[in-house]
CSV table of C-alpha atoms in Angstrom, one decimal:
chain,number,residue,atom,x,y,z
A,10,MET,CA,-160.0,0.7,77.8
A,11,GLU,CA,-157.1,0.3,75.3
A,12,LYS,CA,-154.2,-1.8,76.5
A,13,ARG,CA,-150.8,-0.1,76.2
A,14,GLY,CA,-147.3,-1.5,75.8
A,15,LYS,CA,-144.7,0.0,78.1
A,16,GLY,CA,-141.0,0.3,78.4
A,17,ARG,CA,-138.4,0.9,81.1
A,18,PHE,CA,-138.9,3.7,83.6
A,19,TYR,CA,-135.6,4.9,84.9
A,20,GLU,CA,-134.2,7.0,87.6
A,21,PRO,CA,-133.9,9.1,85.9
A,22,CYS,CA,-135.4,7.8,82.7
A,23,SER,CA,-138.4,6.1,81.1
A,24,PHE,CA,-140.2,5.4,77.9
A,25,TYR,CA,-143.6,4.2,77.0
A,26,PHE,CA,-144.8,2.9,73.7
A,27,GLU,CA,-148.4,2.5,72.6
A,28,THR,CA,-149.6,-0.1,70.1
A,29,ILE,CA,-152.0,1.2,67.5
A,30,ASN,CA,-153.8,-0.4,64.6
A,31,LYS,CA,-151.7,1.1,61.8
A,32,LEU,CA,-147.9,1.2,62.0
A,33,PRO,CA,-145.5,1.7,59.1
A,34,GLU,CA,-143.7,-1.5,59.8
A,35,LEU,CA,-144.5,-4.2,62.2
A,36,PHE,CA,-142.8,-7.2,63.7
A,37,ILE,CA,-145.5,-9.9,64.0
A,38,ILE,CA,-144.3,-12.5,66.4
A,39,GLY,CA,-146.1,-15.8,66.9
A,40,LYS,CA,-145.8,-18.3,69.7
A,41,GLU,CA,-142.8,-19.9,68.1
A,42,PHE,CA,-140.7,-16.8,67.7
A,43,LYS,CA,-138.3,-16.6,70.6
A,44,ARG,CA,-135.6,-14.0,70.0
A,45,MET,CA,-134.9,-11.1,67.7
A,46,ASN,CA,-131.2,-10.4,66.9
A,47,ASN,CA,-130.3,-6.8,66.3
A,48,ASN,CA,-126.6,-5.9,65.5
A,49,ASN,CA,-125.3,-8.9,67.4
A,50,ARG,CA,-127.4,-8.1,70.4
A,51,VAL,CA,-130.4,-10.2,71.4
A,52,ILE,CA,-133.8,-9.0,72.6
A,53,SER,CA,-135.7,-12.0,74.0
A,54,PHE,CA,-139.4,-12.4,74.0
A,55,SER,CA,-141.3,-14.3,76.8
A,56,ASP,CA,-144.8,-14.6,78.2
A,57,ILE,CA,-145.7,-12.6,81.3
A,58,ASP,CA,-149.2,-14.0,81.3
A,59,ALA,CA,-152.0,-14.6,78.8
A,60,ASP,CA,-152.4,-10.9,78.0
A,61,TRP,CA,-148.8,-9.6,77.9
A,62,LYS,CA,-145.5,-10.4,76.2
A,63,LEU,CA,-142.2,-9.2,77.5
A,64,ALA,CA,-139.4,-7.9,75.2
A,65,LEU,CA,-136.1,-7.6,77.1
A,66,ASP,CA,-132.4,-7.1,76.6
A,67,ALA,CA,-131.1,-8.9,79.6
A,68,ASP,CA,-127.7,-7.3,79.4
A,69,ASN,CA,-128.9,-3.8,80.2
A,70,VAL,CA,-132.6,-4.3,81.2
A,71,PHE,CA,-134.0,-2.4,78.3
A,72,TRP,CA,-137.6,-3.8,78.1
A,73,GLY,CA,-141.1,-3.4,76.9
A,74,VAL,CA,-144.4,-5.1,77.8
A,75,ILE,CA,-146.6,-5.6,74.8
A,76,PRO,CA,-150.3,-6.6,74.7
A,77,LYS,CA,-151.1,-9.8,72.9
A,78,LYS,CA,-153.8,-10.4,70.4
A,79,VAL,CA,-156.4,-13.1,70.9
A,80,ASP,CA,-154.2,-15.6,69.0
A,81,GLY,CA,-151.2,-14.8,71.1
A,82,ALA,CA,-149.4,-12.8,68.4
A,83,PHE,CA,-148.1,-9.3,69.2
A,84,MET,CA,-146.6,-6.4,67.3
A,85,MET,CA,-143.6,-4.2,67.8
A,86,PRO,CA,-143.1,-0.8,66.1
A,87,ASP,CA,-139.9,-0.4,64.1
A,88,ASP,CA,-139.3,2.9,65.9
A,89,LEU,CA,-138.9,1.1,69.2
A,90,ILE,CA,-135.9,-0.7,67.8
A,91,THR,CA,-134.5,2.6,66.6
A,92,LEU,CA,-134.8,3.9,70.2
A,93,TYR,CA,-133.2,0.7,71.5
A,94,GLN,CA,-130.2,1.3,69.2
A,95,LYS,CA,-129.9,4.9,70.3
A,96,GLU,CA,-130.1,4.2,74.0
A,97,ARG,CA,-128.3,0.8,74.2
A,98,GLU,CA,-124.7,2.0,74.8
A,99,HIS,CA,-125.8,4.4,77.5
A,100,LEU,CA,-127.9,1.7,79.2
A,101,ASP,CA,-125.0,-0.7,79.1
A,102,LYS,CA,-122.7,1.9,80.8
A,103,GLU,CA,-125.4,2.8,83.4
A,104,LEU,CA,-125.8,-0.8,84.5
A,105,TYR,CA,-122.1,-1.5,84.4
A,106,ASP,CA,-121.4,1.5,86.6
A,107,PHE,CA,-124.1,0.5,89.1
A,108,ARG,CA,-122.7,-3.0,89.2
A,109,PHE,CA,-119.0,-2.3,89.5
A,110,ASN,CA,-118.4,1.4,90.3
A,111,ALA,CA,-121.0,2.2,93.0
A,112,ASP,CA,-119.4,3.5,96.2
A,113,LEU,CA,-119.5,2.2,99.7
A,114,ASN,CA,-122.5,4.0,101.4
A,115,CYS,CA,-123.7,1.8,104.3
A,116,ILE,CA,-121.9,0.1,107.2
A,117,TYR,CA,-123.6,-2.4,109.5
A,118,ILE,CA,-122.2,-2.4,113.0
A,119,ASP,CA,-122.8,-5.4,115.3
A,120,PRO,CA,-122.1,-3.8,118.7
A,121,THR,CA,-122.7,-7.1,120.4
A,122,ASP,CA,-122.5,-10.7,119.3
A,123,ARG,CA,-125.1,-11.8,121.9
A,124,CYS,CA,-128.8,-12.1,121.6
A,125,ASN,CA,-131.8,-12.5,123.8
A,126,ALA,CA,-133.7,-14.4,121.1
A,127,ASP,CA,-133.2,-17.9,119.7
A,128,CYS,CA,-134.5,-17.8,116.2
A,129,PRO,CA,-134.0,-21.2,114.5
A,130,TYR,CA,-132.9,-19.7,111.2
A,131,CYS,CA,-130.4,-17.2,112.6
A,132,TYR,CA,-127.2,-17.0,110.4
A,133,ILE,CA,-125.1,-16.3,113.5
A,134,PRO,CA,-123.8,-19.5,115.0
A,135,SER,CA,-125.4,-20.2,118.4
A,136,ARG,CA,-122.0,-20.3,120.2
A,137,ILE,CA,-121.4,-16.7,119.2
A,138,ARG,CA,-124.9,-15.6,120.2
A,139,LYS,CA,-124.5,-17.1,123.6
A,140,LYS,CA,-120.9,-16.2,124.5
A,141,GLY,CA,-119.8,-13.6,122.0
A,142,THR,CA,-118.1,-10.4,122.6
A,143,GLN,CA,-119.6,-6.9,123.1
A,144,MET,CA,-118.1,-3.5,122.2
A,145,THR,CA,-117.4,-0.9,124.9
A,146,GLY,CA,-118.5,2.7,124.5
A,147,GLY,CA,-114.9,3.6,123.7
A,148,GLU,CA,-114.6,1.0,121.1
A,149,LEU,CA,-117.8,2.1,119.4
A,150,ASP,CA,-116.6,5.7,119.4
A,151,THR,CA,-113.3,4.5,117.8
A,152,VAL,CA,-115.2,2.7,115.1
A,153,LEU,CA,-117.6,5.6,114.3
A,154,THR,CA,-114.6,8.1,114.3
A,155,LYS,CA,-112.9,5.9,111.7
A,156,ILE,CA,-116.1,5.7,109.6
A,157,ALA,CA,-116.6,9.4,109.8
A,158,ALA,CA,-113.0,10.0,108.7
A,159,HIS,CA,-113.4,7.5,105.8
A,160,PHE,CA,-116.4,9.4,104.5
A,161,LYS,CA,-115.1,12.9,105.2
A,162,THR,CA,-115.0,13.9,101.5
A,163,SER,CA,-118.2,12.2,100.5
A,164,SER,CA,-121.1,14.4,99.3
A,165,LYS,CA,-123.6,12.2,101.2
A,166,LYS,CA,-123.7,11.1,104.8
A,167,PRO,CA,-123.2,7.3,105.1
A,168,VAL,CA,-125.8,5.1,106.7
A,169,ILE,CA,-124.9,3.2,109.9
A,170,VAL,CA,-127.2,0.4,110.8
A,171,PHE,CA,-126.9,-1.3,114.2
A,172,HIS,CA,-127.7,-4.9,113.4
A,173,ALA,CA,-126.8,-8.6,113.9
A,174,ALA,CA,-127.7,-10.2,117.1
A,175,GLU,CA,-129.6,-7.8,119.4
A,176,PRO,CA,-128.1,-4.3,119.4
A,177,LEU,CA,-130.3,-3.0,122.3
A,178,LEU,CA,-128.4,-5.3,124.7
A,179,VAL,CA,-125.9,-2.4,124.6
A,180,LYS,CA,-128.5,0.3,124.3
A,181,GLY,CA,-126.7,2.8,126.5
A,182,ILE,CA,-123.5,3.0,124.4
A,183,LEU,CA,-125.6,3.1,121.2
A,184,PHE,CA,-127.6,6.1,122.2
A,185,ASN,CA,-124.6,7.9,123.5
A,186,ALA,CA,-122.8,7.3,120.2
A,187,ILE,CA,-125.9,8.5,118.2
A,188,ASP,CA,-126.0,11.7,120.2
A,189,ARG,CA,-122.4,12.3,119.5
A,190,PHE,CA,-122.2,11.5,115.8
A,191,HIS,CA,-125.7,12.3,114.4
A,192,LYS,CA,-124.5,15.3,112.6
A,193,GLU,CA,-122.0,13.3,110.6
A,194,LEU,CA,-123.7,10.0,110.1
A,195,LEU,CA,-127.3,8.7,109.5
A,196,PHE,CA,-128.4,5.9,111.8
A,197,GLY,CA,-130.7,2.9,111.7
A,198,ILE,CA,-131.3,-0.1,113.8
A,199,GLN,CA,-132.7,-3.6,113.5
A,200,THR,CA,-134.2,-5.0,116.7
A,201,ASN,CA,-136.5,-7.8,118.0
A,202,ALA,CA,-138.0,-5.1,120.3
A,203,LEU,CA,-137.7,-7.2,123.4
A,204,LEU,CA,-135.8,-4.4,125.2
A,205,LEU,CA,-137.4,-1.5,123.5
A,206,GLU,CA,-139.1,1.1,125.8
A,207,LYS,CA,-141.3,4.0,124.9
A,208,GLU,CA,-138.6,6.6,125.6
A,209,ASP,CA,-136.3,4.7,123.2
A,210,VAL,CA,-139.0,5.1,120.5
A,211,GLU,CA,-139.0,8.9,121.1
A,212,PHE,CA,-135.2,9.0,120.9
A,213,MET,CA,-135.2,7.2,117.6
A,214,LYS,CA,-137.9,9.4,116.1
A,215,LYS,CA,-136.0,12.5,117.4
A,216,HIS,CA,-132.9,11.4,115.5
A,217,ARG,CA,-134.9,10.3,112.4
A,218,MET,CA,-133.5,6.8,112.6
A,219,GLY,CA,-134.6,4.1,110.2
A,220,VAL,CA,-136.0,1.3,112.4
A,221,GLY,CA,-136.6,-2.4,111.6
A,222,ILE,CA,-138.7,-4.5,113.9
A,223,SER,CA,-138.7,-8.3,113.6
A,224,LEU,CA,-142.2,-9.8,113.4
A,225,ASP,CA,-143.0,-12.9,111.4
A,226,ALA,CA,-146.8,-13.3,111.7
A,227,PRO,CA,-150.0,-11.6,112.9
A,228,GLU,CA,-150.5,-14.2,115.7
A,229,ALA,CA,-148.3,-15.0,118.6
A,230,ASP,CA,-148.5,-18.8,118.2
A,231,ILE,CA,-147.1,-18.6,114.7
A,232,ASN,CA,-144.7,-15.8,115.2
A,233,ASN,CA,-143.1,-17.2,118.4
A,234,VAL,CA,-142.1,-20.4,116.7
A,235,SER,CA,-139.6,-18.6,114.6
A,236,ARG,CA,-139.1,-15.5,116.7
A,237,ALA,CA,-138.4,-17.4,119.9
A,238,THR,CA,-136.6,-16.0,122.9
A,239,THR,CA,-133.9,-17.6,125.0
A,240,ARG,CA,-136.6,-17.9,127.8
A,241,GLY,CA,-138.7,-20.1,125.6
A,242,ASN,CA,-141.5,-17.7,124.6
A,243,GLY,CA,-141.4,-15.1,121.8
A,244,ASN,CA,-141.2,-11.5,120.8
A,245,PHE,CA,-144.8,-11.0,119.5
A,246,GLU,CA,-146.2,-9.0,122.4
A,247,LYS,CA,-143.2,-6.6,122.7
A,248,ALA,CA,-142.9,-6.2,118.9
A,249,VAL,CA,-146.6,-5.3,118.5
A,250,GLN,CA,-146.3,-2.9,121.5
A,251,ALA,CA,-143.3,-1.2,119.8
A,252,ILE,CA,-145.2,-0.9,116.5
A,253,ASP,CA,-148.0,0.8,118.4
A,254,TRP,CA,-145.6,3.2,120.0
A,255,PHE,CA,-144.2,4.2,116.6
A,256,ASP,CA,-147.7,5.0,115.5
A,257,GLY,CA,-147.2,5.2,111.7
A,258,TYR,CA,-143.7,6.6,111.9
A,259,GLU,CA,-142.5,6.8,108.3
A,260,GLY,CA,-139.0,5.4,109.1
A,261,LEU,CA,-140.5,2.1,110.4
A,262,ASN,CA,-140.1,-1.2,108.6
A,263,VAL,CA,-141.3,-4.6,109.8
A,264,ILE,CA,-138.9,-7.3,108.8
A,265,SER,CA,-140.5,-10.8,108.4
A,266,THR,CA,-138.6,-13.9,107.5
A,267,VAL,CA,-140.8,-16.3,105.5
A,268,THR,CA,-140.6,-19.9,106.4
A,269,LYS,CA,-142.9,-22.9,106.0
A,270,PHE,CA,-144.6,-21.9,109.2
A,271,ASN,CA,-145.9,-18.5,108.1
A,272,VAL,CA,-145.9,-18.7,104.3
A,273,HIS,CA,-149.7,-19.1,104.2
A,274,ARG,CA,-150.3,-16.1,106.4
A,275,LEU,CA,-148.5,-13.3,104.4
A,276,SER,CA,-151.7,-11.5,103.3
A,277,ASP,CA,-153.1,-11.7,106.8
A,278,HIS,CA,-149.8,-10.3,108.1
A,279,VAL,CA,-150.1,-7.4,105.6
A,280,ARG,CA,-153.6,-6.7,106.8
A,281,PHE,CA,-152.6,-6.8,110.4
A,282,LEU,CA,-149.6,-4.4,109.9
A,283,HIS,CA,-151.7,-2.0,107.8
A,284,LYS,CA,-154.1,-1.7,110.7
A,285,LYS,CA,-151.1,-0.8,112.9
A,286,LYS,CA,-150.1,1.9,110.4
A,287,VAL,CA,-146.9,0.2,109.4
A,288,PRO,CA,-145.8,1.8,106.1
A,289,CYS,CA,-143.5,-1.0,104.9
A,290,VAL,CA,-143.0,-4.7,105.5
A,291,LEU,CA,-140.3,-6.9,104.1
A,292,LEU,CA,-141.3,-10.5,103.5
A,293,ASN,CA,-137.9,-12.0,103.0
A,294,PRO,CA,-137.1,-15.6,102.2
A,295,VAL,CA,-135.4,-17.4,105.0
A,296,ARG,CA,-131.6,-17.6,104.3
A,297,VAL,CA,-130.3,-21.1,104.5
A,298,THR,CA,-126.7,-20.1,105.4
A,299,ARG,CA,-126.9,-22.5,108.4
A,300,LYS,CA,-128.2,-26.1,108.0
A,301,PRO,CA,-131.0,-25.8,110.6
A,302,ALA,CA,-132.7,-23.2,108.4
A,303,LEU,CA,-133.0,-25.6,105.5
A,304,LYS,CA,-135.8,-27.4,107.4
A,305,LEU,CA,-137.7,-24.2,107.5
A,306,LYS,CA,-137.5,-23.4,103.8
A,307,PRO,CA,-141.0,-22.9,102.2
A,308,ASP,CA,-141.9,-24.5,98.9
A,309,GLN,CA,-140.9,-21.9,96.2
A,310,LYS,CA,-144.2,-22.1,94.3
A,311,VAL,CA,-146.3,-21.7,97.4
A,312,PHE,CA,-144.1,-18.8,98.6
A,313,ALA,CA,-144.4,-17.1,95.2
A,314,GLU,CA,-148.2,-17.4,95.2
A,315,ASN,CA,-148.6,-16.1,98.7
A,316,LEU,CA,-146.1,-13.2,98.2
A,317,MET,CA,-148.0,-12.1,95.1
A,318,ASP,CA,-151.3,-12.3,97.0
A,319,ALA,CA,-149.7,-10.2,99.8
A,320,VAL,CA,-148.5,-7.6,97.3
A,321,ASP,CA,-152.0,-7.5,95.8
A,322,THR,CA,-153.5,-7.2,99.3
A,323,ALA,CA,-151.1,-4.3,100.2
A,324,MET,CA,-152.0,-2.5,97.0
A,325,ASP,CA,-155.8,-3.0,97.6
A,326,LEU,CA,-155.5,-1.7,101.2
A,327,SER,CA,-153.5,1.3,100.1
A,328,ILE,CA,-155.9,2.3,97.4
A,329,LYS,CA,-159.1,1.8,99.5
A,330,SER,CA,-157.8,3.4,102.7
A,331,GLY,CA,-155.6,6.2,101.3
A,332,ARG,CA,-152.9,5.0,103.7
A,333,GLN,CA,-150.1,3.1,102.1
A,334,ILE,CA,-148.3,-0.1,103.0
A,335,VAL,CA,-145.8,-1.5,100.6
A,336,VAL,CA,-144.0,-4.9,100.5
A,337,GLY,CA,-140.4,-3.6,100.5
A,338,ASN,CA,-138.6,-6.5,98.9
A,339,PHE,CA,-141.2,-6.5,96.0
A,340,SER,CA,-140.7,-2.8,95.7
A,341,ASN,CA,-137.1,-3.5,95.1
A,342,VAL,CA,-137.9,-5.8,92.3
A,343,ILE,CA,-140.1,-3.0,90.7
A,344,LEU,CA,-137.1,-0.6,91.0
A,345,ALA,CA,-134.8,-3.2,89.5
A,346,ILE,CA,-137.0,-3.1,86.4
A,347,ILE,CA,-138.1,0.5,86.1
A,348,SER,CA,-135.1,2.2,87.7
A,349,PRO,CA,-132.2,-0.3,88.1
A,350,SER,CA,-129.7,2.1,89.7
A,351,ALA,CA,-132.3,3.4,92.2
A,352,ARG,CA,-132.7,0.2,94.1
A,353,ARG,CA,-131.4,0.3,97.6
A,354,MET,CA,-131.6,-3.3,98.8
A,355,MET,CA,-128.3,-4.5,97.3
A,356,CYS,CA,-128.8,-8.3,97.7
A,357,ASP,CA,-130.6,-8.5,94.4
A,358,ILE,CA,-127.9,-7.3,92.1
A,359,SER,CA,-124.8,-9.0,90.7
A,360,PRO,CA,-122.3,-8.7,92.2
A,361,CYS,CA,-124.2,-8.2,95.4
A,362,GLY,CA,-123.5,-5.1,97.6
A,363,GLY,CA,-121.5,-7.1,100.1
A,364,GLY,CA,-117.9,-5.7,100.3
A,365,ARG,CA,-118.9,-3.2,97.7
A,366,THR,CA,-121.7,-0.8,98.7
A,367,PHE,CA,-121.9,-2.1,102.3
A,368,LEU,CA,-119.9,-4.1,104.8
A,369,THR,CA,-120.3,-5.3,108.4
A,370,ILE,CA,-118.2,-4.6,111.4
A,371,THR,CA,-118.5,-7.3,114.1
A,372,ALA,CA,-118.4,-6.7,117.8
A,373,GLY,CA,-114.8,-7.8,117.8
A,374,GLY,CA,-114.0,-5.4,115.0
A,375,ASP,CA,-113.6,-7.8,112.1
A,376,MET,CA,-114.8,-6.3,108.8
A,377,VAL,CA,-116.7,-8.8,106.7
A,378,PRO,CA,-118.5,-8.2,103.3
A,379,CYS,CA,-121.9,-9.0,104.9
A,380,GLY,CA,-123.3,-10.1,108.2
A,381,GLU,CA,-124.1,-13.5,106.7
A,382,PHE,CA,-120.3,-14.1,106.7
A,383,ILE,CA,-119.9,-13.7,110.5
A,384,GLY,CA,-119.4,-17.4,111.0
A,385,SER,CA,-116.7,-17.6,108.3
A,386,LYS,CA,-113.4,-16.1,109.5
A,387,GLU,CA,-111.8,-16.6,106.0
A,388,PHE,CA,-113.9,-13.7,104.7
A,389,SER,CA,-112.6,-11.1,107.2
A,390,GLY,CA,-111.0,-8.1,105.4
A,391,GLY,CA,-109.1,-7.1,108.5
A,392,ASN,CA,-109.9,-5.6,111.9
A,393,ILE,CA,-111.2,-2.0,112.2
A,394,PHE,CA,-109.0,-1.5,115.3
A,395,ASN,CA,-105.8,-2.1,113.4
A,396,THR,CA,-106.5,-1.4,109.8
A,397,THR,CA,-108.6,0.9,107.6
A,398,ILE,CA,-111.9,0.5,105.8
A,399,SER,CA,-110.2,1.2,102.5
A,400,LYS,CA,-107.8,-1.7,103.0
A,401,ALA,CA,-110.7,-4.0,103.9
A,402,ILE,CA,-112.5,-3.0,100.7
A,403,ASN,CA,-109.4,-3.9,98.7
A,404,SER,CA,-108.7,-7.1,100.6
A,405,LYS,CA,-108.7,-10.5,98.9
A,406,PRO,CA,-111.8,-11.8,100.7
A,407,PHE,CA,-113.8,-8.8,99.7
A,408,LYS,CA,-112.6,-9.0,96.1
A,409,GLU,CA,-113.6,-12.7,96.1
A,410,ILE,CA,-117.2,-11.8,96.9
A,411,ARG,CA,-117.3,-9.0,94.3
A,412,SER,CA,-116.0,-11.4,91.7
A,413,ARG,CA,-119.2,-13.6,92.0
A,414,THR,CA,-121.3,-12.4,89.0
A,415,VAL,CA,-124.2,-14.0,87.2
A,416,GLU,CA,-122.1,-14.3,84.1
A,417,LYS,CA,-120.1,-17.0,86.0
A,418,ILE,CA,-123.0,-19.0,87.3
A,419,GLU,CA,-124.5,-21.8,85.2
A,420,GLU,CA,-128.1,-21.2,84.2
A,421,CYS,CA,-128.0,-17.6,85.5
A,422,ASN,CA,-125.6,-16.6,82.7
A,423,THR,CA,-128.4,-17.3,80.1
A,424,CYS,CA,-131.4,-16.2,82.3
A,425,ASP,CA,-133.4,-13.2,81.0
A,426,PHE,CA,-133.8,-12.0,84.6
A,427,ARG,CA,-130.2,-12.2,85.7
A,428,HIS,CA,-129.7,-8.5,86.3
A,429,ILE,CA,-133.1,-8.1,88.1
A,430,CYS,CA,-132.6,-11.0,90.4
A,431,GLY,CA,-128.8,-11.1,90.9
A,432,SER,CA,-128.9,-14.7,92.1
A,433,PRO,CA,-128.5,-14.1,95.9
A,434,CYS,CA,-126.8,-14.9,98.1
A,435,PRO,CA,-123.0,-15.7,98.0
A,436,ALA,CA,-122.8,-16.4,101.7
A,437,GLU,CA,-125.8,-18.7,101.5
A,438,MET,CA,-124.4,-20.6,98.5
A,439,HIS,CA,-120.8,-20.7,100.0
A,440,ALA,CA,-122.4,-22.4,103.1
A,441,ARG,CA,-124.1,-24.9,100.8
A,442,GLY,CA,-120.7,-25.8,99.3
A,443,ASN,CA,-120.4,-23.7,96.1
A,444,MET,CA,-120.7,-20.0,95.9
A,445,TYR,CA,-121.1,-20.2,92.1
A,446,LYS,CA,-124.4,-22.1,92.3
A,447,LYS,CA,-127.7,-20.3,91.3
A,448,ALA,CA,-129.9,-18.8,94.0
A,449,GLU,CA,-131.6,-21.1,96.5
A,450,PHE,CA,-134.9,-19.4,95.6
A,451,CYS,CA,-134.4,-19.2,91.8
A,452,ASP,CA,-137.9,-20.4,90.8
A,453,PHE,CA,-139.5,-18.0,93.4
A,454,TYR,CA,-137.6,-15.0,92.0
A,455,LYS,CA,-138.7,-15.8,88.4
A,456,GLU,CA,-142.3,-15.9,89.4
A,457,ILE,CA,-142.3,-12.7,91.3
A,458,ILE,CA,-140.4,-10.9,88.6
A,459,ARG,CA,-143.1,-11.9,86.0
A,460,HIS,CA,-145.7,-10.6,88.4
A,461,ALA,CA,-143.8,-7.4,88.7
A,462,PHE,CA,-143.9,-6.9,85.0
A,463,LYS,CA,-147.6,-7.7,84.9
A,464,LEU,CA,-148.4,-5.0,87.5
A,465,ILE,CA,-146.2,-2.5,85.7
A,466,ALA,CA,-148.1,-3.3,82.5
A,467,GLU,CA,-151.4,-2.6,84.4
A,468,ASP,CA,-150.2,0.9,85.5
A,469,LYS,CA,-149.9,0.0,89.2
A,470,VAL,CA,-146.4,1.2,89.9
A,471,GLU,CA,-147.5,4.1,92.0
A,472,TYR,CA,-149.1,1.7,94.5
A,473,LEU,CA,-146.0,-0.5,94.7
A,474,LEU,CA,-143.4,2.0,95.7
A,475,ARG,CA,-143.2,4.3,98.8
A,476,LYS,CA,-145.3,7.4,98.5
A,477,ASP,CA,-143.9,10.1,96.3
A,478,SER,CA,-141.0,7.9,95.0
A,479,LEU,CA,-141.9,8.5,91.4
A,480,ALA,CA,-141.9,12.2,92.1
A,481,HIS,CA,-138.1,12.0,92.7
A,482,MET,CA,-137.6,10.4,89.2
A,483,GLN,CA,-137.5,12.1,85.9
A,484,TYR,CA,-137.7,10.9,82.3
A,485,GLU,CA,-134.5,10.4,80.5
A,486,TYR,CA,-136.2,9.3,77.3
A,487,GLN,CA,-139.8,8.6,76.3
A,488,TYR,CA,-141.4,6.9,73.4
A,489,LYS,CA,-145.1,6.9,72.7
């Protein structure tokens, strides 16, 4: 079967190019040829693996994957450069607008600071989790009324995610609020499932809520080390029970934090969740915003190898069974390549979505760019009970987070993958002493991005995104 070179697949655009034996004019690039300069812009060339070479303009994510010859050389048709010149300005603008002009569309609400779990990597300080405040029903109604008013002229409903510690500790006021506001707002929830009951599941399905359940491993003894409860056991039994109750619900995600304890079990975790009909799992690196989490950080190379194996496992299960499971954070990497402005997880973009496309409202009403900043009072953009969302967005702390771009970070500013990775996370790096340091998992991101390009080159995109995702995209340009 003939190998093909490919190019960027957008929402809403794509192109493909195919190498053939006879071309009117060829660029023959050997192993020593690193970059091609075209009208003061640079396309870089790097190895994906032994079979594929990547051509990439890192400034706008125009790319192509090109099959190598036996000696490692590869060829580029002159027409591809013509296409690049034609589309470059448009692609520059598209990425710029996505980075700097995207609107607020999601608000995380922490209705309580308290938690019935005691996860060792939690970014919320333990003193807040133990004795923090909780919203009343009236306060939550006030918050949602202000949110609805802010988005009154928006063409799309904003997404409200109940998050942070454990939102089901105030289950009653949440469900009352959802009943009241469901016509104006879209709702989601992230929970450890310890307080989830079967009737709650039916309520969430009825209201088409997005649901995230925390589960780190396919066995209780591993999971309960990191997903511990305040009573000393863990959430494994309740989380699995909840997953069974959801029974393949398309709005369900399992959220798994990868540490040194579970990093070797990621493929097994995918197999376990596939049997449970879970459509999507996120295998997220542990955030080291707080010092105790540093001790749990997995080796980056080991993490990358196991995540890639998990992605391959998910793909194999999906193909053989006809029932899909995707690794959500890897899907976001695929989108960052084939359709940059279609990605929804806004941690992996520079500047990140914090204080830009999303923000967090704490139980006390403080508006912070992201939940990771809950323990840092200096990043509050004001209190929702005495100011507006617009003023918070335009506040100095929010602007400070939006000013952190990869162009200002040493090593990131010359990295080919800077607009695919985004160098997360500003809160994490601020906690480490310098917000302008590169990502804590830099080497990990590089490895999985190369793997993403490899799978794209092998025509496996349809198995890496949620079902029918590609059907919602259309070609903007195409080259064969």
